[in-house]
Amino acid sequence: MTPATDAPPAENPDRDRHLHVRVADERTSIYDLITEYLEAAGKAPDWFWRSAGRLEGTEPDNLEDLLANAFEAGAFIAHDHPEDIDFKWVTEEECERERRKEERGEQQREAAKKDRSSLSHYA
């Protein structure tokens, strides 16, 4: 064997990472960007969103159409709105931290909704 084959494989720092794609501005809605794509492509946004809403009962042909449209919408957004999208390669640990942070934010939003609804009782 040659020394090159005896050596352990070179460490690849990105090997254990996966891609997160997020909307850059939290005030921007991914739904609006997908709807914009569907309209620009001459497709029916209503059909897409209705199908996405009942995804569990979707037949394989509808699911394939839905996924193809979602993939095309992602390509459209990345091409026509690159400033609106953040691409980030993360490790499992970074992913878990991000998920916990999002969960805490969701819990805080739910608590704020409850506070507003309880206050509206007294208004």
Tab-separated table of N, CA and C in Angstrom, residues 100-116:
chain	number	residue	atom	x	y	z
A	100	ARG	N	-34.542	25.059	19.641
A	100	ARG	CA	-34.950	25.463	20.993
A	100	ARG	C	-35.257	26.962	21.050
A	101	LYS	N	-34.452	27.753	20.367
A	101	LYS	CA	-34.673	29.200	20.333
A	101	LYS	C	-36.018	29.515	19.670
A	102	GLU	N	-36.316	28.830	18.559
A	102	GLU	CA	-37.594	29.034	17.879
A	102	GLU	C	-38.756	28.603	18.760
A	103	GLU	N	-38.596	27.492	19.480
A	103	GLU	CA	-39.649	27.023	20.381
A	103	GLU	C	-39.912	28.031	21.487
A	104	ARG	N	-38.834	28.595	22.059
A	104	ARG	CA	-39.005	29.608	23.106
A	104	ARG	C	-39.738	30.824	22.549
A	105	GLY	N	-39.394	31.231	21.340
A	105	GLY	CA	-40.072	32.362	20.714
A	105	GLY	C	-41.543	32.075	20.477
A	106	GLU	N	-41.853	30.841	20.062
A	106	GLU	CA	-43.244	30.450	19.844
A	106	GLU	C	-44.008	30.433	21.163
A	107	GLN	N	-43.372	29.941	22.213
A	107	GLN	CA	-44.017	29.925	23.523
A	107	GLN	C	-44.281	31.344	24.010
A	108	GLN	N	-43.346	32.246	23.758
A	108	GLN	CA	-43.528	33.634	24.176
A	108	GLN	C	-44.673	34.283	23.391
A	109	ARG	N	-44.771	33.967	22.078
A	109	ARG	CA	-45.867	34.516	21.272
A	109	ARG	C	-47.212	33.988	21.768
A	110	GLU	N	-47.276	32.698	22.110
A	110	GLU	CA	-48.516	32.113	22.624
A	110	GLU	C	-48.903	32.762	23.948
A	111	ALA	N	-47.930	32.982	24.819
A	111	ALA	CA	-48.203	33.621	26.107
A	111	ALA	C	-48.712	35.046	25.899
A	112	ALA	N	-48.121	35.758	24.944
A	112	ALA	CA	-48.559	37.126	24.664
A	112	ALA	C	-49.994	37.131	24.130
A	113	LYS	N	-50.337	36.149	23.299
A	113	LYS	CA	-51.716	36.048	22.799
A	113	LYS	C	-52.685	35.830	23.948
A	114	LYS	N	-52.323	34.940	24.878
A	114	LYS	CA	-53.191	34.677	26.031
A	114	LYS	C	-53.361	35.931	26.872
A	115	ASP	N	-52.257	36.679	27.069
A	115	ASP	CA	-52.342	37.919	27.845
A	115	ASP	C	-53.278	38.912	27.173
A	116	ARG	N	-53.133	39.052	25.838
A	116	ARG	CA	-53.998	39.993	25.113
A	116	ARG	C	-55.451	39.571	25.196
